[in-house]
XYZ file of C-alpha atoms in Angstrom:
410
model
C 115.775 131.094 131.028
C 115.791 128.433 133.396
C 118.968 128.719 135.646
C 120.111 125.064 135.418
C 119.471 124.681 131.608
C 121.541 128.014 131.091
C 124.582 126.662 132.976
C 124.277 123.413 131.210
C 124.357 125.142 127.852
C 127.537 127.001 128.883
C 128.935 123.962 129.997
C 128.230 121.924 126.721
C 129.883 124.570 124.538
C 132.553 125.974 126.607
C 136.029 124.794 126.694
C 136.857 122.433 129.576
C 140.045 122.436 131.449
C 140.753 119.079 130.269
C 140.717 118.662 126.660
C 139.666 114.999 126.782
C 136.373 115.946 128.374
C 135.410 117.767 124.841
C 136.641 114.740 122.909
C 134.454 112.390 125.111
C 131.411 114.830 124.762
C 131.948 114.719 120.975
C 132.060 111.103 120.849
C 129.027 110.686 122.880
C 127.067 112.887 120.643
C 128.464 110.735 117.523
C 127.586 107.664 119.146
C 124.017 108.630 119.758
C 123.872 110.032 116.154
C 125.321 106.774 114.356
C 122.703 104.671 116.577
C 119.756 107.041 115.598
C 120.899 107.120 111.961
C 120.884 103.367 111.987
C 117.316 103.029 113.439
C 116.040 105.482 110.809
C 117.800 103.783 107.944
C 116.908 100.109 109.102
C 113.223 100.934 109.958
C 112.801 102.747 106.849
C 114.255 99.640 104.959
C 111.455 97.371 106.616
C 108.878 99.867 105.452
C 110.282 99.517 101.862
C 109.920 96.118 101.646
C 106.393 96.049 103.200
C 105.373 98.767 100.816
C 106.963 96.898 98.031
C 105.103 93.466 99.041
C 101.891 95.631 99.258
C 102.144 97.000 95.784
C 102.212 93.380 94.417
C 99.160 92.316 96.178
C 96.954 95.128 94.549
C 97.250 93.316 90.924
C 95.503 90.147 92.447
C 94.064 90.606 95.710
C 90.584 92.261 95.959
C 89.992 95.622 98.200
C 87.510 93.835 100.397
C 86.996 89.974 100.931
C 84.094 88.477 102.847
C 84.486 84.997 104.196
C 82.519 82.695 106.661
C 83.542 83.348 110.102
C 83.209 79.804 110.960
C 83.783 77.204 108.465
C 85.038 77.208 104.884
C 82.150 77.773 102.674
C 78.952 80.044 102.929
C 75.525 80.171 100.770
C 75.623 81.993 97.802
C 72.051 83.381 97.778
C 72.354 84.486 101.478
C 70.120 87.633 101.780
C 72.856 89.398 103.632
C 75.508 88.925 100.806
C 72.843 89.825 98.394
C 72.491 93.307 100.126
C 76.219 93.747 100.132
C 76.547 93.164 96.297
C 73.745 95.983 95.810
C 75.416 98.581 98.211
C 75.741 101.989 96.513
C 79.380 101.821 97.377
C 80.223 98.517 95.795
C 81.443 98.560 91.919
C 82.259 95.110 91.417
C 81.393 91.910 93.463
C 82.880 88.590 92.279
C 81.800 85.044 93.792
C 84.822 82.814 94.473
C 85.361 79.102 95.152
C 88.763 78.132 96.211
C 90.317 75.030 97.602
C 93.295 72.669 97.335
C 93.502 70.086 94.483
C 96.428 68.040 92.538
C 97.386 69.316 89.062
C 99.045 66.678 86.960
C 100.573 67.405 83.387
C 102.151 64.609 81.620
C 104.687 62.934 84.094
C 104.699 65.993 86.309
C 102.276 67.143 89.272
C 102.048 69.849 91.811
C 99.640 70.705 94.571
C 97.613 73.862 93.871
C 95.065 76.251 94.849
C 92.361 76.241 92.535
C 90.355 79.419 92.483
C 87.031 79.572 90.618
C 85.845 83.011 89.903
C 83.156 84.853 87.986
C 83.813 86.391 84.480
C 84.013 89.874 85.967
C 87.163 88.957 87.986
C 89.566 90.962 85.610
C 87.245 94.088 86.464
C 87.677 93.172 90.079
C 91.403 93.068 90.029
C 94.228 94.181 87.940
C 95.032 90.683 86.654
C 95.033 91.798 83.179
C 98.124 94.119 83.808
C 100.155 91.202 84.973
C 99.367 88.608 82.080
C 102.270 86.994 80.224
C 101.756 85.476 76.633
C 99.755 85.796 73.306
C 96.228 84.851 74.886
C 93.720 86.992 76.922
C 92.303 86.315 80.461
C 89.453 83.886 79.568
C 87.888 81.469 81.931
C 85.438 79.284 79.558
C 84.143 79.024 76.210
C 80.885 76.987 75.712
C 81.971 73.766 77.408
C 85.525 74.448 77.270
C 87.105 75.352 80.670
C 90.386 77.356 80.840
C 92.999 77.535 83.602
C 95.208 80.608 84.011
C 98.481 79.416 85.874
C 101.119 81.253 87.663
C 104.247 81.291 86.096
C 106.372 79.438 88.234
C 103.537 76.639 88.592
C 103.835 76.461 84.720
C 107.515 76.106 85.009
C 107.089 73.257 87.572
C 104.648 71.390 85.474
C 106.457 72.158 82.028
C 103.162 73.333 80.563
C 104.827 76.501 78.951
C 102.861 79.623 78.266
C 100.421 77.661 75.865
C 100.032 74.026 76.573
C 98.559 71.647 74.099
C 97.419 68.743 76.176
C 94.851 68.618 78.995
C 95.760 69.935 82.458
C 94.301 67.296 84.900
C 92.972 68.403 88.102
C 92.218 65.971 90.971
C 90.155 66.876 94.149
C 89.097 64.590 96.839
C 85.491 63.620 97.209
C 83.767 65.423 99.988
C 81.223 62.682 100.734
C 81.156 59.070 100.606
C 83.699 56.543 102.139
C 87.222 55.766 100.907
C 87.503 52.461 98.822
C 91.174 51.163 99.200
C 90.344 48.615 96.336
C 89.680 51.454 94.017
C 91.460 54.579 95.204
C 90.529 56.907 91.933
C 87.058 56.701 93.159
C 87.966 58.751 96.069
C 88.840 61.863 93.602
C 86.888 63.993 91.429
C 88.682 64.419 87.967
C 88.394 67.081 85.511
C 90.449 69.058 82.891
C 91.503 72.400 81.915
C 92.868 73.789 78.700
C 95.158 76.698 78.085
C 94.102 80.331 77.319
C 97.391 81.079 76.113
C 98.469 83.458 79.194
C 99.963 83.053 82.438
C 100.046 85.541 85.315
C 102.955 86.870 87.545
C 102.242 88.469 90.933
C 105.831 88.111 91.672
C 105.043 86.590 94.968
C 105.797 82.821 95.189
C 102.618 82.346 97.045
C 100.553 82.884 93.923
C 102.925 82.311 91.068
C 103.885 78.750 92.266
C 100.461 77.569 93.746
C 97.559 79.229 91.772
C 95.375 78.360 89.116
C 92.513 80.704 87.943
C 89.404 79.332 86.396
C 85.546 79.482 86.191
C 83.466 79.358 89.127
C 81.474 76.598 87.530
C 84.283 74.293 87.285
C 85.571 75.096 90.772
C 82.049 74.304 91.970
C 81.834 70.867 90.077
C 85.263 69.753 90.994
C 84.971 70.754 94.633
C 81.091 69.832 95.046
C 80.262 73.236 96.214
C 77.092 73.661 94.157
C 75.152 76.794 95.591
C 78.068 77.812 97.843
C 80.915 79.968 97.722
C 84.148 80.336 99.849
C 84.352 84.170 99.408
C 82.883 87.329 97.919
C 85.383 89.500 96.713
C 84.685 93.501 96.405
C 86.158 96.216 94.496
C 84.420 99.728 95.743
C 83.822 102.515 93.599
C 86.512 105.447 93.198
C 86.704 107.670 96.018
C 85.174 105.502 98.556
C 86.961 105.432 101.732
C 88.128 101.461 102.118
C 88.128 101.386 105.890
C 84.864 103.174 106.536
C 83.360 100.759 103.985
C 84.728 97.768 105.748
C 83.374 98.767 108.774
C 79.915 99.457 107.454
C 79.893 96.026 105.715
C 81.054 94.314 108.637
C 78.075 95.946 110.831
C 75.513 94.891 107.769
C 76.946 91.284 108.086
C 77.178 91.035 111.769
C 79.284 88.088 113.355
C 78.402 85.501 110.817
C 81.014 86.755 108.225
C 84.231 88.561 108.583
C 85.361 91.129 106.168
C 89.143 91.420 105.412
C 91.093 94.202 103.626
C 94.076 93.635 101.648
C 96.458 93.602 104.713
C 94.455 91.221 106.630
C 94.040 89.113 103.405
C 98.055 88.701 103.696
C 97.954 88.700 107.665
C 101.011 86.157 107.878
C 103.209 87.887 105.515
C 102.685 91.340 107.060
C 103.002 90.011 110.811
C 106.184 88.549 110.047
C 107.353 91.696 108.622
C 106.042 93.780 111.576
C 107.822 91.124 114.015
C 110.905 91.506 112.094
C 110.789 95.170 112.294
C 109.847 95.283 116.122
C 112.957 92.955 116.808
C 115.184 95.193 114.844
C 114.107 98.284 116.674
C 114.714 96.502 120.017
C 118.004 95.523 118.988
C 119.048 98.543 117.785
C 117.815 100.347 120.858
C 120.204 98.166 122.890
C 122.865 99.436 120.796
C 121.839 103.003 121.611
C 121.807 102.231 125.189
C 125.340 101.031 124.838
C 126.323 104.265 122.991
C 124.549 106.463 125.966
C 127.398 104.924 128.007
C 129.607 107.392 126.511
C 127.296 110.251 127.891
C 127.854 108.891 131.423
C 131.678 108.927 130.952
C 131.391 112.319 129.755
C 129.203 113.561 132.451
C 131.355 111.918 135.007
C 134.471 113.590 134.041
C 132.537 116.996 133.627
C 131.294 116.604 137.167
C 134.916 116.039 138.625
C 136.008 118.982 136.506
C 133.624 121.465 137.618
C 133.866 120.581 141.312
C 134.952 124.193 142.135
C 132.088 125.642 140.041
C 129.721 123.551 142.114
C 131.175 124.942 145.323
C 130.694 128.562 143.775
C 127.188 127.903 142.715
C 126.181 126.581 146.271
C 127.722 129.691 147.920
C 125.626 131.825 145.195
C 122.476 130.100 146.616
C 122.146 127.081 144.239
C 120.249 124.364 145.811
C 121.579 120.507 145.466
C 118.592 119.771 143.293
C 119.427 122.755 140.618
C 123.007 121.303 140.710
C 121.945 117.940 139.715
C 119.634 119.202 137.156
C 122.370 121.237 135.617
C 124.033 117.896 134.664
C 120.993 116.034 133.929
C 120.211 118.888 131.263
C 123.755 118.301 129.986
C 123.117 114.765 129.306
C 119.672 115.490 127.739
C 121.140 117.906 125.513
C 124.004 115.437 124.341
C 121.094 113.013 123.799
C 118.902 115.615 121.854
C 121.884 116.742 119.605
C 122.599 113.174 118.737
C 118.882 112.326 118.087
C 118.548 115.491 115.698
C 121.826 114.920 114.050
C 121.259 111.088 113.695
C 117.769 111.633 112.278
C 119.156 114.011 109.883
C 121.809 111.647 108.636
C 119.512 108.775 108.366
C 116.982 110.997 106.194
C 119.822 112.021 104.164
C 121.031 108.421 103.494
C 117.172 107.297 102.936
C 117.021 110.095 100.332
C 120.208 109.193 98.387
C 118.951 105.433 98.364
C 115.656 106.452 97.003
C 117.103 108.817 94.495
C 120.223 107.092 93.402
C 119.910 103.411 94.661
C 123.318 103.311 96.383
C 122.899 99.972 97.590
C 121.757 97.218 94.962
C 120.406 94.060 95.413
C 122.483 92.069 92.953
C 125.239 92.774 90.488
C 122.933 92.267 87.510
C 119.843 94.224 86.574
C 116.714 92.128 86.418
C 117.807 89.548 88.948
C 115.181 90.913 91.573
C 111.831 92.536 91.412
C 113.689 96.075 92.018
C 117.362 96.598 91.518
C 118.009 98.628 94.867
C 116.945 98.362 98.328
C 113.692 99.817 98.786
C 113.106 102.653 101.193
C 110.019 104.164 102.520
C 110.214 106.913 105.358
C 106.949 106.882 107.505
C 106.691 110.128 109.852
C 105.488 108.186 112.721
C 108.698 105.967 112.819
C 110.655 109.184 112.856
C 108.548 110.471 115.889
C 109.101 107.108 117.663
C 112.715 107.123 117.234
C 113.110 110.605 118.184
C 111.363 109.915 121.418
C 113.265 106.652 122.174
C 116.511 108.283 121.979
C 115.473 111.078 124.275
C 114.213 108.503 126.703
C 117.113 106.039 126.569
C 119.502 109.055 127.021
C 117.561 110.446 130.140
C 117.268 107.051 131.676
C 121.192 106.301 131.183
C 122.269 109.315 132.999
C 119.642 109.840 135.458
C 121.079 107.436 138.294
C 124.725 108.160 137.636
C 123.983 111.884 137.554
C 122.185 111.883 140.801
C 124.778 109.672 142.534
C 127.846 111.460 141.441
C 126.307 115.086 142.104
C 125.074 113.936 145.492
C 128.477 112.807 146.420
C 129.995 115.847 145.061
C 127.548 118.241 147.008
C 128.425 116.126 150.047
C 132.113 116.764 149.680
């Protein structure tokens, strides 16, 4: 066994001449444990919310989405896009035209995103699973054009689930000059009727700002004949999405960009990642403060073991070995705190997942989930463990070197 490690282990578990040293060592371990436990719980909480939001997007967003690398629209009959549609890994491909417009119903109005899709959109996504009302997912019947609204948008406009009158849509003209004497000519106007159903993604971006309608309606109101703003894909079961994305991107080149679900919602997930990073940094600072207890414990231990140091030097121990004894002592305290803290953190996460100890509200149904969501990611646990070890090592390195060098000189 390594000599400095053997002596450090004996010092860690042996009774000191001053009982306060044992108490301070215990406090050091507890301080590191609590900070480590907080890291595990907080980061797992951020993971839980991220996974929860991702689960909502899967009912509306496609697995892969192709957009123009420059500009908003692309030619619908581009040979490259036609090749993508006929790839053996693609199960459903839907052309989409999406842009902003003004929706008016009676005396209420709202800015919305009108998304025109093909009839196979319900096969592309799981939108049928998030419909509310007695109607079905319909986009058009003969010359009648339907609009499926988000549930919050329907509340804002006062349409209800099945409105009786027309929902008027106004979109600005893409061509021509604005005539101030007749401002209505600057807009293209059309109307939608209700299919008797609304959708609820449980995300404000969609529920309050989207109308799903037919591709022909969107092309007509936005003057996008022969164009699309995106091509949305659903891959066949068992296909590796990341691999398929890379293959399609290689096929399309730099002219188009292929986005997975996380990239389609890059703003939301980037904010979550930044918040998680800041939480990690702040809790690491708290961990550094907790490690000051280790410095105090080691300082008292060095003073307490002054006679032992003289004995060890007489037995042939070098100054470097003596320093490593106390460095190992600090590292073992950090490691013990890391292991105990991670164990307690995982226990709390399991209790929250199983029993929902911390609720989001007093009444069930006020939130999407009743209890704070928790998701433990193994890579976070590994990062936390090495963070604690590194911070503990750095916090004791200089003080131990300084005090042990002063002790050996004496």
